[in-house]
XYZ file of C-alpha atoms in Angstrom:
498
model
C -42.271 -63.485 29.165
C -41.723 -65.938 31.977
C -38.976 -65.162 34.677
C -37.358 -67.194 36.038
C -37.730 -67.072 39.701
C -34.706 -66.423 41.549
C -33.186 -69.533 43.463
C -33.514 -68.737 47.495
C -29.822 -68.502 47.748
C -29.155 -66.132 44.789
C -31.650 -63.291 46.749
C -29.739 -64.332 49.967
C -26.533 -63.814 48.302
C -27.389 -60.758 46.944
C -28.994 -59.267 49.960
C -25.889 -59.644 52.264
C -22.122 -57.146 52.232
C -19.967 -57.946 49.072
C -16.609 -57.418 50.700
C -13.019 -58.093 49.397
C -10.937 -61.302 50.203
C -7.665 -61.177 51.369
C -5.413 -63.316 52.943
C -8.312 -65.880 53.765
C -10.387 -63.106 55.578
C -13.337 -60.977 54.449
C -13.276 -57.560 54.847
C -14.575 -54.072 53.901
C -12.369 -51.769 51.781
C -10.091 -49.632 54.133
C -11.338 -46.575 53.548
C -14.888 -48.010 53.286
C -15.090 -47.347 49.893
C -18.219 -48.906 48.158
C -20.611 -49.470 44.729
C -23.591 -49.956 43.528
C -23.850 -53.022 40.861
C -26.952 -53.014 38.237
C -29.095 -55.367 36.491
C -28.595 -54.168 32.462
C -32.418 -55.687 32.245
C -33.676 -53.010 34.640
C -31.264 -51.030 35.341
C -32.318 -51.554 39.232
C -29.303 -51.978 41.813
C -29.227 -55.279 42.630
C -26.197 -55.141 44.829
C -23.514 -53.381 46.917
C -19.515 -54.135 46.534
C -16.489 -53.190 48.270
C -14.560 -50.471 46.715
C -11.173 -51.245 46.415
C -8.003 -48.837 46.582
C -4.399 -49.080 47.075
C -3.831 -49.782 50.513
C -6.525 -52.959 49.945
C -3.861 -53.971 46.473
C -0.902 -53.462 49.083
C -2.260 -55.867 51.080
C -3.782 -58.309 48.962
C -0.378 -58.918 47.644
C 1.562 -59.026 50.888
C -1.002 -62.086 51.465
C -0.510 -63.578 48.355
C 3.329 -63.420 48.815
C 2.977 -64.392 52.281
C 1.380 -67.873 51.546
C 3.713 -68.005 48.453
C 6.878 -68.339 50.276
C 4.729 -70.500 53.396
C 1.998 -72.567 53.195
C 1.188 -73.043 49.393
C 4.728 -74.290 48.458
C 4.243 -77.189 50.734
C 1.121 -78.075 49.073
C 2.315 -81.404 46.952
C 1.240 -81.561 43.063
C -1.099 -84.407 43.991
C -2.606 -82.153 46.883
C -3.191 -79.149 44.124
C -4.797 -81.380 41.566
C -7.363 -82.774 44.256
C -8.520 -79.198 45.491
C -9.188 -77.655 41.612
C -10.997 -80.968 41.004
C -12.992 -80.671 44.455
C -13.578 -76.943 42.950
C -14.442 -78.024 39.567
C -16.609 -80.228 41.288
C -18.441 -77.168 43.244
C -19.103 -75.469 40.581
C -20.605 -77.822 38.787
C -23.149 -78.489 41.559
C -23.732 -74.295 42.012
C -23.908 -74.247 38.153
C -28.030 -72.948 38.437
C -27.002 -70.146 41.318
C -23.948 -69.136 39.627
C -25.647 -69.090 36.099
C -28.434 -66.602 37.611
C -25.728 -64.418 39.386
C -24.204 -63.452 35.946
C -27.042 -62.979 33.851
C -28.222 -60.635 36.533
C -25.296 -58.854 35.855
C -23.940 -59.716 32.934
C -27.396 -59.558 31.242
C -26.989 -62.634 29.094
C -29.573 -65.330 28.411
C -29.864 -67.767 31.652
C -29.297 -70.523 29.256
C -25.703 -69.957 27.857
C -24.939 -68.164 31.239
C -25.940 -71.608 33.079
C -25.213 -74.129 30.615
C -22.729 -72.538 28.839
C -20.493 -70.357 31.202
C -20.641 -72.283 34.331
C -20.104 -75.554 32.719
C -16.776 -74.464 30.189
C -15.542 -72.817 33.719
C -15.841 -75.992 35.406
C -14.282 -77.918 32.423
C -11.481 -75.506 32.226
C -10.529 -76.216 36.105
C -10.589 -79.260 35.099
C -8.432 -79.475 32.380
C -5.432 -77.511 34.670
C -6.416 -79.780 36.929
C -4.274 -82.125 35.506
C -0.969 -80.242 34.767
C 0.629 -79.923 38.219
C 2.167 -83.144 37.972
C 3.052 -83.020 35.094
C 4.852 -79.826 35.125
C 8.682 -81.076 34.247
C 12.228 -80.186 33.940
C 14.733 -82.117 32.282
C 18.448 -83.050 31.636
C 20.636 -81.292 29.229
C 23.579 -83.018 28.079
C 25.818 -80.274 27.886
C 29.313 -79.645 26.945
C 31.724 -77.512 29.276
C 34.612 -75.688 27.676
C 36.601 -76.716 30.757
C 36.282 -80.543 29.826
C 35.132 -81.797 33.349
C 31.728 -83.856 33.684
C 28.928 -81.750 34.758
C 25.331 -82.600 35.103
C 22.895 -79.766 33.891
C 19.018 -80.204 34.740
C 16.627 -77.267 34.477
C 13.262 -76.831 37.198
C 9.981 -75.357 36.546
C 9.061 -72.991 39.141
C 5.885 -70.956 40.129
C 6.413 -67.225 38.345
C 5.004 -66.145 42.048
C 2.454 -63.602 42.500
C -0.081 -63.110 39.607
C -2.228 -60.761 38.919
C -5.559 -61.747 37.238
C -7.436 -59.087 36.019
C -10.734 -60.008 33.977
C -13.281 -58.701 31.900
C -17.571 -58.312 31.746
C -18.193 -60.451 29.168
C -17.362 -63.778 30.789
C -17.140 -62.777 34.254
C -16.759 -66.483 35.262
C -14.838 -68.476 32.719
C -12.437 -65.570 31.974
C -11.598 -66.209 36.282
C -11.068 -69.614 35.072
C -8.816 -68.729 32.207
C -6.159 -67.458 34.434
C -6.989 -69.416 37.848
C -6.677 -72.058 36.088
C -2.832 -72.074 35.241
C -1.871 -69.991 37.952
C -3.144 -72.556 40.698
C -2.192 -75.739 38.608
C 1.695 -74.351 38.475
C 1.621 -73.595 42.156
C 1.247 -69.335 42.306
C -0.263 -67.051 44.635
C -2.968 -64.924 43.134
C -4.787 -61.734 43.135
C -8.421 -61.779 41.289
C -9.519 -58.639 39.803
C -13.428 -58.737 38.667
C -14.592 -55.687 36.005
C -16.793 -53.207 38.116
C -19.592 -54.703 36.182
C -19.534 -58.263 36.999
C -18.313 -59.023 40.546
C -21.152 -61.016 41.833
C -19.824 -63.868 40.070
C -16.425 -63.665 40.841
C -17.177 -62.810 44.791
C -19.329 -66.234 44.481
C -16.725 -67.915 43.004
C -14.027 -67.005 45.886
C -16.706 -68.127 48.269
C -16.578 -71.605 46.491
C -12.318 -71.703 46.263
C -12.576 -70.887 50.019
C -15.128 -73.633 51.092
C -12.758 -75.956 48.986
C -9.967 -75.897 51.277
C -7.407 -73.768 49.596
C -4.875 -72.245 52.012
C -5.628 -68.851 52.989
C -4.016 -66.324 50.627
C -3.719 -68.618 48.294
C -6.650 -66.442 46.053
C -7.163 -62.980 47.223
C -9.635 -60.753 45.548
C -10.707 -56.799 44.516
C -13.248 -55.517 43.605
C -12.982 -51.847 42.116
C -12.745 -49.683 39.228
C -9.511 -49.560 36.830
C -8.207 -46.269 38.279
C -8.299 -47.044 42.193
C -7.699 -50.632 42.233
C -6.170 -52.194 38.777
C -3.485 -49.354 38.293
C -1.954 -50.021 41.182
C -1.939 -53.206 41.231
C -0.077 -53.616 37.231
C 2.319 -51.216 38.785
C 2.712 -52.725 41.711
C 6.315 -54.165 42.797
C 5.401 -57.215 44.699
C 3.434 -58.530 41.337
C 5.816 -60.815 39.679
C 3.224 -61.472 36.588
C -0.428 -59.929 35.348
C -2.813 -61.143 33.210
C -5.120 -59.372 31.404
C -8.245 -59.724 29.669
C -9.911 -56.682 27.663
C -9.756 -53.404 25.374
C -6.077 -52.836 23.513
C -6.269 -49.438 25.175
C -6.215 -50.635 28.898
C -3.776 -53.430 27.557
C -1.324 -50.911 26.714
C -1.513 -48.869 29.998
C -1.385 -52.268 31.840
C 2.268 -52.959 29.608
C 3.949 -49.595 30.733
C 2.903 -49.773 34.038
C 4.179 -53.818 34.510
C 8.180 -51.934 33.135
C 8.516 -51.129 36.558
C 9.969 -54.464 37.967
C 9.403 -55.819 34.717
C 7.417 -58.064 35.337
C 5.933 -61.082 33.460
C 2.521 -59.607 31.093
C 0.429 -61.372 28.865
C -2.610 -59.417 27.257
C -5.486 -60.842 25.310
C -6.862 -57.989 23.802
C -9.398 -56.229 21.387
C -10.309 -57.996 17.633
C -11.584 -57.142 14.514
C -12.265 -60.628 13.245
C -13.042 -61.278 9.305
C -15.222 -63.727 8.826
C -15.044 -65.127 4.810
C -17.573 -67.226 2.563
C -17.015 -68.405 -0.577
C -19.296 -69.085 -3.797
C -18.931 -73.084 -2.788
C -20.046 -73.044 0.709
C -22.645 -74.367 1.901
C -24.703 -71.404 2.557
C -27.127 -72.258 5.085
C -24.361 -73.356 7.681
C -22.212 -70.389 6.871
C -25.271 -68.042 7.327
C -26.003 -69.737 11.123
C -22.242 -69.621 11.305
C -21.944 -66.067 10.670
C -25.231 -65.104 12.896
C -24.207 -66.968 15.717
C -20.790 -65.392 15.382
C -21.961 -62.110 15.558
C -24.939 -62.064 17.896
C -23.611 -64.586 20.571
C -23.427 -63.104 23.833
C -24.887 -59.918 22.430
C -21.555 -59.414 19.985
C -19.883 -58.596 23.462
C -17.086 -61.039 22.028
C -13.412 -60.596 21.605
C -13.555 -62.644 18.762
C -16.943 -61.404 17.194
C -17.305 -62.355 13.882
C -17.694 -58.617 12.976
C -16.137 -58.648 9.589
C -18.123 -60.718 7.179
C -16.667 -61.073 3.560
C -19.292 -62.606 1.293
C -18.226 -63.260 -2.801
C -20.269 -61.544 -4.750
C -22.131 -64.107 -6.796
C -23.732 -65.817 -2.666
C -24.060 -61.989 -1.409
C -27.474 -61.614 -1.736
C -28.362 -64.694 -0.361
C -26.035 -64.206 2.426
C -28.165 -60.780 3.418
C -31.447 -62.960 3.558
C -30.596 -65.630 5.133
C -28.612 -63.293 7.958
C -31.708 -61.008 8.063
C -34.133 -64.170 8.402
C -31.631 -64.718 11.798
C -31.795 -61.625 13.238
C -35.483 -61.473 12.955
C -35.164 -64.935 14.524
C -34.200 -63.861 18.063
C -35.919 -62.955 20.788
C -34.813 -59.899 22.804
C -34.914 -59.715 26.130
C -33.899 -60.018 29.972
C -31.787 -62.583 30.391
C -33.818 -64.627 33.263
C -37.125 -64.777 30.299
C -37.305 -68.127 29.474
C -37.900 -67.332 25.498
C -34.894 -64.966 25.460
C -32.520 -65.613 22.510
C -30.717 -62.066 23.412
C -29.782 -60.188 26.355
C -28.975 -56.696 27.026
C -25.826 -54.948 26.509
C -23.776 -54.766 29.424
C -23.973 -50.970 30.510
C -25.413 -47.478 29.668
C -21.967 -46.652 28.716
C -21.485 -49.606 26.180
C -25.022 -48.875 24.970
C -23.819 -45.416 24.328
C -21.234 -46.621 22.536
C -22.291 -49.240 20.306
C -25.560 -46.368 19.150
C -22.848 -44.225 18.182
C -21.336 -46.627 16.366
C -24.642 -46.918 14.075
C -25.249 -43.274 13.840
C -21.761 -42.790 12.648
C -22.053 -45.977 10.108
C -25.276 -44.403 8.217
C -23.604 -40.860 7.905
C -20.302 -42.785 6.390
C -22.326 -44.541 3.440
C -22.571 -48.193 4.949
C -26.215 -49.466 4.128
C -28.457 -50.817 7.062
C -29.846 -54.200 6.241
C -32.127 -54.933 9.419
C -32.124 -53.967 13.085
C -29.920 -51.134 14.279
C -33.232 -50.034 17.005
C -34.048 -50.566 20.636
C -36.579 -53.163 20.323
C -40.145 -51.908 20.622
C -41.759 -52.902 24.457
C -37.983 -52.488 25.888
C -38.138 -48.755 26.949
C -35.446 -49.292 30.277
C -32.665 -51.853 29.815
C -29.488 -51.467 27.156
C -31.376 -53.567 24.405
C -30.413 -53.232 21.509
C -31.309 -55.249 17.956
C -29.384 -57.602 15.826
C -28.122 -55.285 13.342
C -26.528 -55.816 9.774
C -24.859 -53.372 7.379
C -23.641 -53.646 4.103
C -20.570 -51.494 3.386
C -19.776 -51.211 -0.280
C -16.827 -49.235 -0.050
C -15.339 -50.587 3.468
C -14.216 -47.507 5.000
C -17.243 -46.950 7.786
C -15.973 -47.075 11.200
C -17.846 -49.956 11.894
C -15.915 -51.666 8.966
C -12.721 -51.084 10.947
C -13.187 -50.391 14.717
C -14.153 -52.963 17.506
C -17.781 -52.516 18.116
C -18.511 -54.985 21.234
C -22.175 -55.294 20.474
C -24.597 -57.397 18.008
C -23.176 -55.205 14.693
C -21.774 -57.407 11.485
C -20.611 -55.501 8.819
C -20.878 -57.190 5.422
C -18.539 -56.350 2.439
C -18.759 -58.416 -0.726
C -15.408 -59.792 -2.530
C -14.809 -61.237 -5.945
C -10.530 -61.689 -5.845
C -9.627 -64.155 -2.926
C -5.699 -62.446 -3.300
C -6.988 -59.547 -2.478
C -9.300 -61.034 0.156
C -6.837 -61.768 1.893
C -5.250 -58.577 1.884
C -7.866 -57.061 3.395
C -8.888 -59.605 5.976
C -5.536 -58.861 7.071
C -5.817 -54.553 6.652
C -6.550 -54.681 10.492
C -4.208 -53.700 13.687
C -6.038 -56.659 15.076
C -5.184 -60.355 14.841
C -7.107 -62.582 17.407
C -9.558 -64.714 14.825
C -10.649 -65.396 11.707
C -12.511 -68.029 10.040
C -13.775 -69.120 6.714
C -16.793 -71.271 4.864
C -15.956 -73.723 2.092
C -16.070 -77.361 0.498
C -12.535 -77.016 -1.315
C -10.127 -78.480 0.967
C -7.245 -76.811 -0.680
C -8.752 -73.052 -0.307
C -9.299 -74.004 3.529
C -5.807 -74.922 4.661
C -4.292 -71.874 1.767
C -6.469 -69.022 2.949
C -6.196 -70.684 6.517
C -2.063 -70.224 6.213
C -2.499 -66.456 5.028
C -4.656 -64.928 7.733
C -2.936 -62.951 10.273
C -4.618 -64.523 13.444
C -4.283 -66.735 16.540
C -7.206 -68.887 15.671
C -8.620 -69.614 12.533
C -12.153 -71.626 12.187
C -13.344 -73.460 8.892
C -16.743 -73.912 8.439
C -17.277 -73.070 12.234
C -16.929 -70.045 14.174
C -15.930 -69.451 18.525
C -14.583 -73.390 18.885
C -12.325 -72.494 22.189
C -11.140 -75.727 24.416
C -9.013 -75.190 27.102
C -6.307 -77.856 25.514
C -6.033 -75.476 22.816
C -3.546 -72.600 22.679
C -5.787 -69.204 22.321
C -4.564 -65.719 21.643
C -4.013 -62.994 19.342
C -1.489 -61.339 16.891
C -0.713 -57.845 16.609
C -2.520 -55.470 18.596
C -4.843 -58.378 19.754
C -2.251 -59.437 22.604
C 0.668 -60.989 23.756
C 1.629 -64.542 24.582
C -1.019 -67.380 24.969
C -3.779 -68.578 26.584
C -5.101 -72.164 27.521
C -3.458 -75.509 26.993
C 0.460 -76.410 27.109
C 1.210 -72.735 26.443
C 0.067 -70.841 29.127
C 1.817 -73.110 31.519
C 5.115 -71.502 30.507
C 3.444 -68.146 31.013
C 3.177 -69.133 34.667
C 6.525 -70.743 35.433
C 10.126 -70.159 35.484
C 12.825 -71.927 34.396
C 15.866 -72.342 36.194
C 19.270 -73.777 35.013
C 21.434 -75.665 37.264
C 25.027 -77.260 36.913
C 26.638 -79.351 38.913
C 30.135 -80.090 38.522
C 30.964 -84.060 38.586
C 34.872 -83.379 38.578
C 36.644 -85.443 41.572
């Protein structure tokens, strides 16, 4: 395997203090708090980050509020759209440094880190690049019991101060996902980073504050869950959080935001079914299902987990899906032949092995993969793995795996497909594989989910509403949507009597 060699400014990056930004300044944590970020690969350090805690959140958000109520309210729509295209524009031309700083420690393959990542983040800035003059009120032609004339318009206003709290996965284009809107609507935010991906995002910051932005306008922790992001859902200066990751933390993230009830919208955990039927084409669906699964190491909200084949195509299905997973090349990220990275952590590694130990003593039958790949003794590497589960009632058959595990289950009845595509507490995706129009758009209309893709699988554009049902989230991501997830709406009348 052939590294990549590291770009000079990557090591210099690396080599110097990762500190928090707040209020336009950098600075240590206050009680000097620090930790040590890996490389998944190797498992070497490959950096050391600020360690946020509450006093760092109080503060944060006083600077957030702070430019709020001063200097970013004065900034014209115009003046907004020309700074997130001037930063869409910078990352863009950082795309190689940025795309090395996440799969360093994100793990994933340089390629859809570099090319894929960095250039949907910069589209996605883009895109919201656009809205703030677009962002409207209206008239209302209303009528007053009292009889006299009265003219009724409503404003859109910034909610205020967000917090943005993202996950691992996509370290960079989930910072997008929320910047994105909250910057194009005219809020003050604070950027939360996972623990295990804050390179990017501390990169990223270093990019918004090169571009000009007024200070305070982004702040940004970095810090663990319990020190830095519980106090800052509870805290009572954030008029709005969004989050990104597990159902569990989404919950904790809802009671704590009752407080001073403020504005929430969670994209959460999925359990996605992914159907073919006898007509498809099975080649395509095959890819389609492989790619679903093992993209991005299955580290996916929307991982096609779930993969419903009808019986007469199933063992077809199983080869050609086998034939895929044999197909890729794990590896570190920065190899140039590497088709799969490693998991993210120890801890996820942990997870998703215990998730295949489990599956084998619960009756599901291993197809392929399921080992750490031979050659790959340190690193969280794990195989492509496939299952078939007969009976469907394996864990992995119902619980959200976050690694590269699809569980097959064959079908014969497409009523009682459905039924149990929808037999999840999840509801962020599905999709399906046929030729027959008519099955498409009536299986399409019964699934319980926020997206649904035919005869494709992961199509995401930010002009596109994204999120989940059920336990998968609340509210919406991306396109017109989100903007009313960032804005307030205020009602005024104005009496016209003489």
């Amino acid at each position: 395997m052939n590294n990549t060699q590291l770009l000079p400014q990557v090591q210099a990056f690396l080599d110097k203090p990762h500190q928090l930004f707040i209020g336009g300044q950098w600075c240590a944590a206050a009680d000097g708090g620090t930790f040590t970020v890996e490389n998944p690969a190797t498992t070497q350090v490959i950096a050391e980050v600020a360690d946020a805690a509450e006093d760092d959140v109080n503060a944060a958000v006083a600077a957030a509020r702070d430019t709020l109520d001063t200097e970013w309210k004065q900034v014209s729509p115009s003046e907004r759209t020309r700074l997130m295209l001037r930063l869409a524009d910078a990352i863009e031309a950082h795309a190689e440094e940025l795309g090395q700083i996440i799969t360093l420690e994100n793990g994933k393959p340089y390629t859809n880190a570099q090319q894929g990542e960095v250039r949907i983040t910069a589209n996605i800035i883009r895109y919201f690049a656009g809205w703030p003059s677009k962002i409207e009120g209206s008239t209302i032609p209303v009528s007053p019991s009292s009889g006299e004339p009265m003219l009724n318009y409503t404003l859109r206003e910034p909610v205020g101060v967000c917090a943005l709290v993202v996950p691992w996965n996509f370290p960079l284009s989930m910072c997008a996902w929320k910047l994105g809107p909250a910057l194009a609507t005219g809020c003050a935010s604070v950027l939360k980073p996972a623990e295990q991906t804050p390179l990017v995002a501390i990169r990223l910051v270093e990019l918004i504050e090169a571009c000009g932005f007024p200070a305070g306008t982004v702040n940004l922790i970095t810090g663990f869950g319990a020190k830095a992001g519980a106090p800052l859902a509870a805290h009572p200066g954030v008029d709005k959080i969004a989050f990104t990751g597990s159902t569990q933390v989404g919950r904790l993230i809802a009671q704590a935001a009752t407080g001073n009830m403020k504005k929430v919208s969670l994209e959460l955990g999925g359990k996605s079914p992914n159907i073919i039927l006898p007509d498809a084409d099975i080649k395509r669906a095959a890819k389609g299902a492989a790619d679903g699964i093992f993209y991005n190491q299955g580290q996916v909200c929307t991982a096609a987990s779930r993969l419903y084949v009808h019986d007469s195509v199933l063992d077809q299905i199983l080869d050609e899906l086998s034939s895929h997973a044999a197909k890729h090349v794990v590896g570190p990220g920065l190899a140039a032949d590497t088709t799969m990275g490693p998991l993210v952590s120890a801890a996820q590694h942990r997870t998703v092995s215990g998730y295949l130990e489990r599956a084998a003593n619960e009756g599901a039958e291993l197809i392929c993969g399921g080992q750490r790949p031979e050659g790959l003794e340190t690193g969280h590497f794990l195989e492509p793995t496939v299952f078939l589960d007969a009976s469907e009632q394996a864990c992995i058959a119902r619980e959200e795996i976050f690694g590269p595990v699809v569980t097959v289950m064959s079908w014969s009845d497409v009523d009682e497909l459905v039924h149990r595509a929808n037999n999840t507490p999840y509801g962020l995706a599905a999709g399906l594989w046929t030729n027959d129009l008519r099955q498409a758009h009536t299986i399409a209309a019964e699934l319980k989910a926020g997206s649904v893709w035919v005869n494709c699988w992961n199509v995401v554009d930010p002009a596109s509403p994204f999120g989940g049902y059920k336990q998968s989230g609340w509210g919406r991501e991306m396109g017109k949507n989100v903007i009313d997830a960032y804005t307030e709406t205020k009602s005024v009348f104005v009496s016209l009597a003489g």
